PDB file of C-alpha atoms in Angstrom:
ATOM      1  CA  MET A  14      -6.921 -23.211   1.240  1.00 34.00           C
ATOM      2  CA  PHE A  15      -8.395 -21.232   4.079  1.00 37.00           C
ATOM      3  CA  LYS A  16     -12.157 -21.112   3.918  1.00 34.00           C
ATOM      4  CA  LYS A  17     -13.478 -17.582   3.611  1.00 36.00           C
ATOM      5  CA  VAL A  18     -15.434 -16.176   6.526  1.00 40.00           C
ATOM      6  CA  PHE A  19     -18.483 -14.203   5.424  1.00 36.00           C
ATOM      7  CA  TYR A  20     -20.538 -11.823   7.520  1.00 35.00           C
ATOM      8  CA  PHE A  21     -24.177 -11.603   6.362  1.00 34.00           C
ATOM      9  CA  ILE A  22     -26.426  -8.653   7.101  1.00 31.00           C
ATOM     10  CA  VAL A  23     -28.829 -11.045   8.810  1.00 32.00           C
ATOM     11  CA  LEU A  24     -26.018 -11.417  11.389  1.00 35.00           C
ATOM     12  CA  ILE A  25     -25.426 -15.130  10.849  1.00 30.00           C
ATOM     13  CA  MET A  26     -21.830 -16.311  10.389  1.00 30.00           C
ATOM     14  CA  ASN A  27     -20.540 -19.445   8.682  1.00 29.00           C
ATOM     15  CA  ILE A  28     -18.842 -21.154  11.615  1.00 27.00           C
ATOM     16  CA  THR A  29     -15.948 -23.543  11.024  1.00 28.00           C
ATOM     17  CA  HIS A  30     -15.529 -25.798  14.059  1.00 29.00           C
ATOM     18  CA  ALA A  31     -11.823 -26.100  14.748  1.00 33.00           C
ATOM     19  CA  LYS A  32     -10.041 -28.518  17.011  1.00 32.00           C
ATOM     20  CA  SER A  33      -9.012 -26.717  20.184  1.00 39.00           C
ATOM     21  CA  SER A  34      -6.313 -27.391  22.725  1.00 36.00           C
ATOM     22  CA  GLY A  35      -8.477 -26.376  25.654  1.00 38.00           C
ATOM     23  CA  ALA A  36     -11.190 -24.084  26.911  1.00 44.00           C
ATOM     24  CA  GLY A  37     -11.713 -21.564  29.642  1.00 45.00           C
ATOM     25  CA  THR A  38     -13.670 -22.632  32.687  1.00 44.00           C
ATOM     26  CA  GLY A  39     -16.857 -21.102  33.961  1.00 54.00           C
ATOM     27  CA  GLU A  40     -14.723 -19.078  36.358  1.00 76.00           C
ATOM     28  CA  SER A  41     -13.136 -17.101  33.544  1.00 90.00           C
ATOM     29  CA  LEU A  42     -14.422 -13.666  32.536  1.00 96.00           C
ATOM     30  CA  LEU A  43     -14.825 -14.906  28.963  1.00 97.00           C
ATOM     31  CA  HIS A  44     -15.065 -18.429  27.565  1.00 96.00           C
ATOM     32  CA  TYR A  45     -12.111 -19.167  25.283  1.00 97.00           C
ATOM     33  CA  VAL A  46     -10.205 -21.804  23.358  1.00 97.00           C
ATOM     34  CA  TYR A  47      -6.456 -21.778  22.895  1.00 97.00           C
ATOM     35  CA  ARG A  48      -3.478 -23.247  21.096  1.00 97.00           C
ATOM     36  CA  GLU A  49      -0.177 -23.578  22.896  1.00 96.00           C
ATOM     37  CA  PRO A  50       2.912 -22.389  20.985  1.00 96.00           C
ATOM     38  CA  LYS A  51       4.282 -25.086  18.704  1.00 94.00           C
ATOM     39  CA  LEU A  52       7.772 -23.722  19.337  1.00 93.00           C
ATOM     40  CA  LYS A  53       8.258 -23.698  23.095  1.00 89.00           C
ATOM     41  CA  THR A  54       9.837 -20.631  24.658  1.00 90.00           C
ATOM     42  CA  THR A  55       9.768 -19.233  28.183  1.00 89.00           C
ATOM     43  CA  ASN A  56       7.675 -16.155  27.323  1.00 93.00           C
ATOM     44  CA  PRO A  57       6.002 -16.460  23.936  1.00 97.00           C
ATOM     45  CA  PRO A  58       4.061 -13.660  22.248  1.00 98.00           C
ATOM     46  CA  VAL A  59       0.282 -14.028  22.451  1.00 98.00           C
ATOM     47  CA  VAL A  60      -2.463 -13.159  19.964  1.00 98.00           C
ATOM     48  CA  ILE A  61      -6.059 -12.895  21.169  1.00 98.00           C
ATOM     49  CA  LEU A  62      -8.699 -13.457  18.488  1.00 98.00           C
ATOM     50  CA  LEU A  63     -12.014 -11.586  18.681  1.00 98.00           C
ATOM     51  CA  HIS A  64     -14.836 -12.850  16.446  1.00 98.00           C
ATOM     52  CA  GLY A  65     -17.567 -10.906  14.673  1.00 97.00           C
ATOM     53  CA  VAL A  66     -21.207 -10.526  15.658  1.00 94.00           C
ATOM     54  CA  GLY A  67     -23.271 -13.685  15.339  1.00 94.00           C
ATOM     55  CA  SER A  68     -20.286 -16.007  15.603  1.00 96.00           C
ATOM     56  CA  ASN A  69     -18.274 -17.590  18.436  1.00 98.00           C
ATOM     57  CA  GLU A  70     -14.772 -18.426  19.626  1.00 97.00           C
ATOM     58  CA  ASN A  71     -14.380 -21.317  17.169  1.00 97.00           C
ATOM     59  CA  ASP A  72     -14.703 -19.110  14.087  1.00 96.00           C
ATOM     60  CA  LEU A  73     -11.348 -17.316  13.923  1.00 97.00           C
ATOM     61  CA  PHE A  74      -9.776 -20.207  15.796  1.00 97.00           C
ATOM     62  CA  SER A  75     -10.231 -22.185  12.577  1.00 95.00           C
ATOM     63  CA  PHE A  76      -6.999 -20.611  11.301  1.00 95.00           C
ATOM     64  CA  ALA A  77      -5.095 -20.816  14.610  1.00 96.00           C
ATOM     65  CA  ASP A  78      -2.714 -23.452  13.252  1.00 95.00           C
ATOM     66  CA  ARG A  79      -1.778 -21.101  10.419  1.00 96.00           C
ATOM     67  CA  LEU A  80      -0.540 -18.421  12.810  1.00 98.00           C
ATOM     68  CA  PRO A  81       3.179 -18.224  13.688  1.00 97.00           C
ATOM     69  CA  ASP A  82       4.382 -21.308  15.582  1.00 97.00           C
ATOM     70  CA  ASN A  83       5.948 -19.314  18.420  1.00 97.00           C
ATOM     71  CA  PHE A  84       2.640 -17.616  19.349  1.00 98.00           C
ATOM     72  CA  LEU A  85       0.213 -18.590  22.078  1.00 98.00           C
ATOM     73  CA  VAL A  86      -3.184 -18.256  20.366  1.00 98.00           C
ATOM     74  CA  ILE A  87      -6.326 -17.530  22.401  1.00 98.00           C
ATOM     75  CA  SER A  88      -9.778 -17.076  20.890  1.00 98.00           C
ATOM     76  CA  ALA A  89     -12.438 -15.475  23.092  1.00 98.00           C
ATOM     77  CA  ARG A  90     -16.225 -15.693  23.019  1.00 98.00           C
ATOM     78  CA  ALA A  91     -18.172 -12.421  23.181  1.00 98.00           C
ATOM     79  CA  PRO A  92     -20.325 -11.938  26.314  1.00 97.00           C
ATOM     80  CA  TYR A  93     -23.745 -11.260  24.797  1.00 96.00           C
ATOM     81  CA  THR A  94     -25.802 -14.200  23.517  1.00 96.00           C
ATOM     82  CA  ILE A  95     -27.859 -13.845  20.342  1.00 94.00           C
ATOM     83  CA  SER A  96     -28.825 -17.517  20.119  1.00 94.00           C
ATOM     84  CA  GLU A  97     -27.174 -20.875  20.735  1.00 94.00           C
ATOM     85  CA  GLY A  98     -23.616 -20.689  19.395  1.00 95.00           C
ATOM     86  CA  SER A  99     -24.099 -17.070  18.334  1.00 95.00           C
ATOM     87  CA  TYR A 100     -22.638 -14.159  20.315  1.00 97.00           C
ATOM     88  CA  ALA A 101     -21.883 -10.446  20.111  1.00 97.00           C
ATOM     89  CA  TRP A 102     -19.690  -7.873  21.809  1.00 97.00           C
ATOM     90  CA  TYR A 103     -22.686  -5.541  21.732  1.00 96.00           C
ATOM     91  CA  SER A 104     -26.170  -5.436  20.235  1.00 93.00           C
ATOM     92  CA  LEU A 105     -26.277  -4.358  16.607  1.00 83.00           C
ATOM     93  CA  ASP A 106     -29.124  -3.372  14.284  1.00 84.00           C
ATOM     94  CA  MET A 107     -28.409  -3.258  10.542  1.00 74.00           C
ATOM     95  CA  SER A 108     -32.029  -2.884   9.392  1.00 80.00           C
ATOM     96  CA  THR A 109     -31.496   0.714   8.247  1.00 80.00           C
ATOM     97  CA  GLY A 110     -28.446  -0.185   6.177  1.00 73.00           C
ATOM     98  CA  LYS A 111     -26.175   1.541   8.686  1.00 73.00           C
ATOM     99  CA  PRO A 112     -24.886   0.033  11.946  1.00 71.00           C
ATOM    100  CA  VAL A 113     -26.891   1.136  14.994  1.00 82.00           C
ATOM    101  CA  TYR A 114     -25.304  -0.243  18.128  1.00 87.00           C
ATOM    102  CA  ASP A 115     -25.656  -0.337  21.906  1.00 94.00           C
ATOM    103  CA  LYS A 116     -22.991   2.115  23.077  1.00 94.00           C
ATOM    104  CA  GLU A 117     -23.220   1.039  26.707  1.00 96.00           C
ATOM    105  CA  GLN A 118     -22.615  -2.615  25.828  1.00 97.00           C
ATOM    106  CA  ALA A 119     -19.716  -1.646  23.549  1.00 96.00           C
ATOM    107  CA  GLU A 120     -18.067   0.219  26.405  1.00 96.00           C
ATOM    108  CA  LYS A 121     -18.664  -2.650  28.839  1.00 97.00           C
ATOM    109  CA  SER A 122     -17.049  -5.067  26.378  1.00 98.00           C
ATOM    110  CA  ARG A 123     -14.059  -2.763  25.945  1.00 97.00           C
ATOM    111  CA  VAL A 124     -13.456  -2.830  29.697  1.00 97.00           C
ATOM    112  CA  LEU A 125     -14.204  -6.560  29.905  1.00 98.00           C
ATOM    113  CA  ILE A 126     -11.670  -7.484  27.221  1.00 98.00           C
ATOM    114  CA  PHE A 127      -8.960  -5.546  29.035  1.00 97.00           C
ATOM    115  CA  ARG A 128      -9.833  -7.293  32.307  1.00 97.00           C
ATOM    116  CA  PHE A 129      -9.778 -10.622  30.452  1.00 98.00           C
ATOM    117  CA  ILE A 130      -6.254  -9.893  29.216  1.00 97.00           C
ATOM    118  CA  GLU A 131      -5.168  -9.195  32.788  1.00 96.00           C
ATOM    119  CA  GLU A 132      -6.799 -12.454  33.879  1.00 97.00           C
ATOM    120  CA  LEU A 133      -4.922 -14.424  31.213  1.00 97.00           C
ATOM    121  CA  LYS A 134      -1.649 -13.317  32.790  1.00 95.00           C
ATOM    122  CA  THR A 135      -2.547 -15.435  35.817  1.00 95.00           C
ATOM    123  CA  LYS A 136      -3.293 -18.529  33.696  1.00 95.00           C
ATOM    124  CA  PHE A 137      -0.605 -18.549  31.001  1.00 96.00           C
ATOM    125  CA  HIS A 138       3.068 -17.717  30.673  1.00 94.00           C
ATOM    126  CA  PHE A 139       3.592 -15.203  27.868  1.00 97.00           C
ATOM    127  CA  ASP A 140       5.513 -12.036  27.166  1.00 97.00           C
ATOM    128  CA  GLU A 141       3.404  -9.199  28.555  1.00 97.00           C
ATOM    129  CA  LYS A 142       5.164  -6.834  26.147  1.00 97.00           C
ATOM    130  CA  GLN A 143       4.069  -8.937  23.173  1.00 98.00           C
ATOM    131  CA  ILE A 144       0.263  -8.948  23.402  1.00 98.00           C
ATOM    132  CA  TYR A 145      -1.662  -8.675  20.116  1.00 98.00           C
ATOM    133  CA  LEU A 146      -5.382  -8.363  19.439  1.00 98.00           C
ATOM    134  CA  CYS A 147      -6.758  -9.617  16.129  1.00 98.00           C
ATOM    135  CA  GLY A 148     -10.417  -9.079  15.336  1.00 98.00           C
ATOM    136  CA  PHE A 149     -12.802  -9.482  12.446  1.00 98.00           C
ATOM    137  CA  SER A 150     -15.724  -7.051  11.951  1.00 97.00           C
ATOM    138  CA  GLN A 151     -17.176  -6.354  15.418  1.00 97.00           C
ATOM    139  CA  GLY A 152     -14.114  -8.045  16.890  1.00 98.00           C
ATOM    140  CA  ALA A 153     -11.957  -5.630  14.881  1.00 98.00           C
ATOM    141  CA  ILE A 154     -13.961  -2.740  16.292  1.00 98.00           C
ATOM    142  CA  MET A 155     -13.242  -3.984  19.804  1.00 98.00           C
ATOM    143  CA  SER A 156      -9.548  -4.381  18.944  1.00 98.00           C
ATOM    144  CA  TYR A 157      -9.429  -0.690  18.027  1.00 98.00           C
ATOM    145  CA  SER A 158     -11.266   0.209  21.236  1.00 98.00           C
ATOM    146  CA  VAL A 159      -8.933  -1.713  23.540  1.00 98.00           C
ATOM    147  CA  GLY A 160      -5.681  -1.014  21.705  1.00 98.00           C
ATOM    148  CA  LEU A 161      -6.118   2.745  21.393  1.00 98.00           C
ATOM    149  CA  THR A 162      -7.073   3.114  25.065  1.00 98.00           C
ATOM    150  CA  HIS A 163      -4.372   0.762  26.414  1.00 97.00           C
ATOM    151  CA  PRO A 164      -1.325   1.107  24.127  1.00 97.00           C
ATOM    152  CA  ASP A 165       0.878   0.616  27.190  1.00 96.00           C
ATOM    153  CA  LYS A 166      -0.496  -2.928  27.554  1.00 96.00           C
ATOM    154  CA  ILE A 167      -1.053  -3.932  23.903  1.00 98.00           C
ATOM    155  CA  LYS A 168       1.805  -4.132  21.408  1.00 98.00           C
ATOM    156  CA  GLY A 169      -0.310  -4.481  18.283  1.00 98.00           C
ATOM    157  CA  ILE A 170      -3.799  -4.734  16.833  1.00 98.00           C
ATOM    158  CA  ALA A 171      -4.854  -6.435  13.605  1.00 98.00           C
ATOM    159  CA  ILE A 172      -8.041  -4.934  12.184  1.00 98.00           C
ATOM    160  CA  MET A 173      -9.894  -7.076   9.657  1.00 98.00           C
ATOM    161  CA  SER A 174     -12.958  -5.479   8.044  1.00 98.00           C
ATOM    162  CA  GLY A 175     -13.722  -3.203  10.978  1.00 97.00           C
ATOM    163  CA  ARG A 176     -14.228   0.419  11.899  1.00 96.00           C
ATOM    164  CA  LEU A 177     -13.302   2.847  14.653  1.00 98.00           C
ATOM    165  CA  LEU A 178     -16.203   3.921  16.865  1.00 96.00           C
ATOM    166  CA  ASP A 179     -16.688   7.679  17.217  1.00 94.00           C
ATOM    167  CA  GLU A 180     -17.046   7.289  20.990  1.00 94.00           C
ATOM    168  CA  VAL A 181     -13.579   5.750  21.237  1.00 96.00           C
ATOM    169  CA  ARG A 182     -11.705   8.536  19.459  1.00 97.00           C
ATOM    170  CA  PRO A 183     -11.719  10.961  22.431  1.00 96.00           C
ATOM    171  CA  LEU A 184     -10.674   8.090  24.722  1.00 96.00           C
ATOM    172  CA  ALA A 185      -7.565   7.315  22.665  1.00 97.00           C
ATOM    173  CA  LYS A 186      -4.288   8.026  24.407  1.00 97.00           C
ATOM    174  CA  GLU A 187      -1.932  10.815  23.414  1.00 95.00           C
ATOM    175  CA  SER A 188       0.283  10.542  20.347  1.00 95.00           C
ATOM    176  CA  ALA A 189       3.462   9.779  22.312  1.00 94.00           C
ATOM    177  CA  GLU A 190       1.885   6.620  23.736  1.00 95.00           C
ATOM    178  CA  LEU A 191       0.079   5.571  20.549  1.00 97.00           C
ATOM    179  CA  LYS A 192       3.227   5.693  18.416  1.00 93.00           C
ATOM    180  CA  LYS A 193       4.314   2.473  20.140  1.00 94.00           C
ATOM    181  CA  LEU A 194       1.195   0.602  18.973  1.00 97.00           C
ATOM    182  CA  HIS A 195       1.630  -1.562  15.869  1.00 98.00           C
ATOM    183  CA  VAL A 196      -1.461  -1.584  13.625  1.00 98.00           C
ATOM    184  CA  PHE A 197      -2.399  -3.776  10.664  1.00 98.00           C
ATOM    185  CA  ILE A 198      -5.610  -2.959   8.773  1.00 98.00           C
ATOM    186  CA  SER A 199      -7.160  -5.119   6.041  1.00 98.00           C
ATOM    187  CA  HIS A 200     -10.454  -4.360   4.317  1.00 98.00           C
ATOM    188  CA  GLY A 201     -12.300  -5.369   1.161  1.00 98.00           C
ATOM    189  CA  THR A 202     -13.153  -2.675  -1.373  1.00 98.00           C
ATOM    190  CA  LYS A 203     -16.444  -4.489  -2.134  1.00 98.00           C
ATOM    191  CA  ASP A 204     -17.523  -4.829   1.498  1.00 97.00           C
ATOM    192  CA  PRO A 205     -21.341  -4.349   1.607  1.00 93.00           C
ATOM    193  CA  VAL A 206     -21.546  -4.448   5.420  1.00 90.00           C
ATOM    194  CA  LEU A 207     -18.817  -2.057   6.573  1.00 93.00           C
ATOM    195  CA  ASN A 208     -17.841   0.207   3.694  1.00 94.00           C
ATOM    196  CA  ILE A 209     -14.173   0.547   2.795  1.00 97.00           C
ATOM    197  CA  GLN A 210     -14.409   4.222   3.750  1.00 97.00           C
ATOM    198  CA  TYR A 211     -14.489   3.182   7.423  1.00 97.00           C
ATOM    199  CA  SER A 212     -11.005   1.757   6.950  1.00 98.00           C
ATOM    200  CA  ARG A 213      -9.736   4.901   5.264  1.00 98.00           C
ATOM    201  CA  ASP A 214     -11.245   7.174   7.908  1.00 98.00           C
ATOM    202  CA  ALA A 215      -9.673   5.140  10.703  1.00 98.00           C
ATOM    203  CA  GLU A 216      -6.293   5.326   9.012  1.00 98.00           C
ATOM    204  CA  ALA A 217      -6.615   9.114   8.748  1.00 98.00           C
ATOM    205  CA  PHE A 218      -7.293   9.309  12.482  1.00 98.00           C
ATOM    206  CA  LEU A 219      -4.289   7.132  13.307  1.00 98.00           C
ATOM    207  CA  LEU A 220      -2.041   9.204  11.048  1.00 97.00           C
ATOM    208  CA  SER A 221      -3.248  12.365  12.805  1.00 96.00           C
ATOM    209  CA  LYS A 222      -1.962  10.789  16.026  1.00 96.00           C
ATOM    210  CA  GLY A 223       1.478  10.291  14.529  1.00 95.00           C
ATOM    211  CA  MET A 224       0.994   6.545  14.082  1.00 97.00           C
ATOM    212  CA  LYS A 225       2.166   4.478  11.121  1.00 95.00           C
ATOM    213  CA  PRO A 226      -0.460   1.817  10.447  1.00 97.00           C
ATOM    214  CA  GLU A 227      -0.006  -0.771   7.725  1.00 98.00           C
ATOM    215  CA  ARG A 228      -3.251  -0.735   5.740  1.00 98.00           C
ATOM    216  CA  LYS A 229      -4.154  -2.883   2.754  1.00 98.00           C
ATOM    217  CA  GLU A 230      -7.194  -3.029   0.500  1.00 98.00           C
ATOM    218  CA  TYR A 231      -8.376  -6.127  -1.323  1.00 98.00           C
ATOM    219  CA  PRO A 232     -10.992  -6.734  -4.072  1.00 98.00           C
ATOM    220  CA  GLU A 233     -13.151  -8.633  -1.553  1.00 98.00           C
ATOM    221  CA  VAL A 234     -16.472  -8.420   0.277  1.00 97.00           C
ATOM    222  CA  HIS A 235     -16.895  -8.706   4.084  1.00 97.00           C
ATOM    223  CA  THR A 236     -14.549 -11.634   4.515  1.00 96.00           C
ATOM    224  CA  ILE A 237     -11.115 -12.895   5.426  1.00 96.00           C
ATOM    225  CA  SER A 238      -9.551 -14.025   2.169  1.00 96.00           C
ATOM    226  CA  PRO A 239      -6.437 -16.235   1.862  1.00 96.00           C
ATOM    227  CA  GLN A 240      -4.374 -13.174   0.929  1.00 97.00           C
ATOM    228  CA  MET A 241      -5.636 -11.223   3.937  1.00 97.00           C
ATOM    229  CA  LEU A 242      -4.675 -14.113   6.192  1.00 97.00           C
ATOM    230  CA  ASN A 243      -1.236 -14.414   4.611  1.00 97.00           C
ATOM    231  CA  ASP A 244      -0.637 -10.689   5.120  1.00 98.00           C
ATOM    232  CA  LEU A 245      -1.783 -10.951   8.747  1.00 98.00           C
ATOM    233  CA  ILE A 246       0.673 -13.801   9.371  1.00 98.00           C
ATOM    234  CA  SER A 247       3.509 -11.819   7.822  1.00 98.00           C
ATOM    235  CA  TRP A 248       2.642  -8.767   9.922  1.00 98.00           C
ATOM    236  CA  LEU A 249       2.611 -10.796  13.150  1.00 98.00           C
ATOM    237  CA  LYS A 250       6.023 -12.264  12.345  1.00 97.00           C
ATOM    238  CA  VAL A 251       7.556  -8.874  11.594  1.00 96.00           C
ATOM    239  CA  SER A 252       5.912  -7.018  14.504  1.00 95.00           C
ATOM    240  CA  SER A 253       6.874  -9.631  17.076  1.00 95.00           C
ATOM    241  CA  SER A 254      10.498  -9.509  15.936  1.00 91.00           C
ATOM    242  CA  LYS A 255      10.821  -5.768  16.658  1.00 83.00           C
TER     243      LYS A 255
END
């Protein structure tokens, strides 16, 4: 059974070290690990995993072998170092009970992730019309940020226990472009870190843009449960077949 991934307020993640197929070199914009598709095709779909604050590229990669066999799976490391083996997409302070974050770093990471995706096109063969972002917590936040601002380049985003930053809303593309973006949202109703209301508010915004996100709630805390993972896998299979 998949081991749950918890996100503590002290910003320390339980990291499961997974066996990787390879890693990005120092010349890459972001360090990464990857799994080649188990079912070989000329242009496979690709899913890029974005971890939460305090973790690293090996965290979400721990379930890479559970993802659909026809997918190229890439797991990226965030650019900002907290400590050895611990990284973030932007600085975060939870001491007040509410997330206070570095907006400039968040914007830099949004741009960096998009540039990283463009870089990957020069290193791997995959279907450029089948690019998915899947993030947990802060990684989910970045998935929203990149997907909503580049729906012409991203086919789908999987949001796991995340939220939509207020600063990103005015940057989101127009409804006609966003309707093409596939969105899966999972969130625990008992989440003490990012309240379930963040998920509901994000869905309301997406609906106002004419989008049709698939959103599910679970009786969980700030985690990826086995059921959440199973639903993610099912969503990837269905979305990539359309």
